[in-house]
Structures are given as structure tokens and as C-alpha cells.
C-alpha angles and dihedrals in degrees: 000000000000115000118218115237117185139133106293101210093058090063099047116108114250094257090059100045115113117254115249091245090061093050090053094054114124087222094052110159124177118205121187110210133197123187125210116194115026094197126123096305094037093050092048089051092051089053091050092048092050092049093050100038100093093040093052091049092048100041104029105022089239113144111197114194120186107217100179151323129236123205125182096279108011142031137207124217126202092227090057096044121026091190092059096131097049099038103043109156092019097058114154093218125041138160133207110273115269113167096195093049090046093051090048090052093050091047091052123189103270101074095256126162108268134181134187122208116202110199093162125104090222124132092202090060091049089053088065095059098090092053094045093048092046088054090056100259115137115227129207122180149162087200106121095195095084097052096041101033128092110339092226091058091049090052090049090052092052092046091051089059091065089087093065104269113125129225119199127179109164093139093059091079113034107355107242098356115112095238102130091042091050091052091046091051092050093051096042091054092053103264121140124227113230102170144347124210128169157128099262100172118079090189094052090044089054091047093049092048093049098039101095099136096264092105133026113263090239091060090053090048092055090049092050091051092049090051091053094245096123131060113266086264105041090205087077086065099037093046091058090235094118092051092046089055090055092050090051091050092054092045091053091047086058091050097255112136096226121160133191093258089060093064120089103219129190109207121210091199114102111238090241090063100040099090102031122115110265097253092050091048093051090056090058100045090115087078086075093060102079098046092045091048089053092051090050093050091051091051092050092047090058093046091248140112133241115246133168106233136184122198135188127176132192092262088064095252106150131181141170119196149132108267138185107233127190114258090246094058117115091237091055091072099056118128134219109319095352118154115204120195121186120197117196109195139159089268096037098044108122093034110029121217114253129202113190138172145098111329106180140057135073096262098054092041091051089049090055090053091046091052090053090051090052092050090055092044091052090060095050121114112255112240128195 
């Protein structure tokens, strides 16, 4: 397949062209962007990029140019379709998906700054990161499979960044909350991580907060999925796998070689539902109601609350499970989809550092990805 390489700005529709004032900025930086995965998060991100594009060009001299979008089976290029931004999903010209050809198109042939955003949840896409980074492409992602996948691949990703390309993944842990950045700042300033504890699942936080016995747990689960709070398959949340991935990502950020098999995980999915196709499983969600009602009753009897908690200590002991916490516990006062992450460090020992806020939903996740993009853009060399 031949990739199309042509000046990006010429093909942008008039409403997306950068104002002349932005082009005249002494700090003018042009960043070519390609998006992989135009699902709920990816689509929300495209909306946010469009809304901010003119303001960033005018106020910061940052010219964002969307070069293309890749879905699971097809991709759209800006040189094929000048209305790419406004007609996503109904593009008049599309090609079969080819990740390598797409990356080459975004990179271009004139040494421009280029960045790929992976909003998929695809392991095959994550496997491309080392090659893209080694080629000088920046990568931003909410895809947890890179940071929590095989340790050797994670090490290859980090090694590939030695050439100057940057890899950011804040949204892999708590959507738009600055959790990875907070940990990075602690470590970079000489602090030492002793333990991490937290509620890392916005969907499970929402379910625990709403599950008061007034409605069956299965009804709440359907509502959470409809609201976009859960993973596409809610068993990824209920099984604890998604939370375990986040714990592994933070451990590796701290330099601890943790892997998924090192985390003791309590699954809330009955064994009979674990291997069913998604649609068949959804029809049997009522089987969750009785065991969850029993857990709730036990928590109330002890004067506590149910919370889904992950824990990691400096010895590498890691766990993810549903716990009964006393009503006075900091995690007992979370709201809606709040994530709460508690860092115990050498400096924050007697009174651990907490980061808290909404941790689920396409908009806040997309905002976390957008913030990572802007951090990379801020470091780019200004070019006339």
C-alpha cells in the first residue's frame, strides 16, 4: 500500500485551519497527530481536540493537525479526505487498516513532530510501540496492555524512548487524575515509595457507592455499562483484572518489576459466567445479586462499607479485593466514580498523600490523554 504524504494544513477544512495570529507565534510548534481507536474515548478526544485547536494555535502557537484515524478494519487519511475531522465514520475514502502504513503517514517525510494516540484496548497495537518510539514517533495512550503486559515488552518500550521520543500513559491508571505524574514527581525529587493503596476502578467505586440494597446489583451493573463507566466487557472490571493492571503500571513506574501473575486477585465474577460470550453473560447477570447482597449485609452488620481496594507494599505483595472498611476510613467517603489513590512514602509516611477524583467515563479519560499530548507538545522544539 502506498501511503499519501502531503502538506497537512492544505487539506484541513476552513473551520480547522489555524488563524494567522497563531502561525505568526514565535513559539510556533506543529504536531502531526494520528488516532487509533475512534471508540467512546477516541471520539470524545477528537471532539476535545477540535474544540481546542484554534485556541491552542492562537494562545500557545501549537498547531495540531489530525492526519488520520484507524478503526479496527479501516482507516481514513487526511490526504484522501479533507473533511476528515467533521465526517469521521462517514468518510468518503477509506483504506484497509495498516498500522505500519498509518504510522509512516503520520510521521511524514520532512522530519516533523509526530504523535500517535492509541485509544484502543488492543494488545497488537501495544506491540507496535517499541518500533514507533524508536522511529521517533511520540506515543500517548489509555491502553493498559502496554504498561501491564509482558515485562520484556515494557522494558523495550522504555528503552526505545532513549532516542528522544516520549511515551505518556497517565490515563491508564485513573482516567484524568494526575496519579502517574504525582508518583513520578515524588520519585524524581528523591522520595521513596513504601506502599500504594487505592480504589482504582471508577466503575466499581460507582457500583459500591450505589449498592445500598434498594436495587439488585445486576440492575446497577447494566446502568454503569450504559453510562460508559465500565469496560466494554464489565467482567474486566468485576474480575479485578483491570484494577490489577493499574497496580502493575504504578509498580513498574516505581521501578518494581511486578507482573500480573504477582497480584492476588479476588474476582466477583461467578465461575459459571467467566468464559461465556458477552451477550450470554449479560443475560445471566442476576446471578451476581445474591452474593453481592450477602456481602452488603455483612458490611452493614459490622458498621462498615464495601469498597473495592488494591494494595501494594514494598515487599512486592499485591492484592485486589472487595473489602469491608470502617465508616471513618478515607475511602469510605468517595463519591460516584471517584478513584482514590494513597501513596505512603518516606516523606508522606504518617499522613499518606491522597489523589482523589472521578476515575471513569469517556470525557475524563479523553481529557487525561489530551493533557499528556499537551505535555509532550510543550517540550517540542519551536520551528519557524
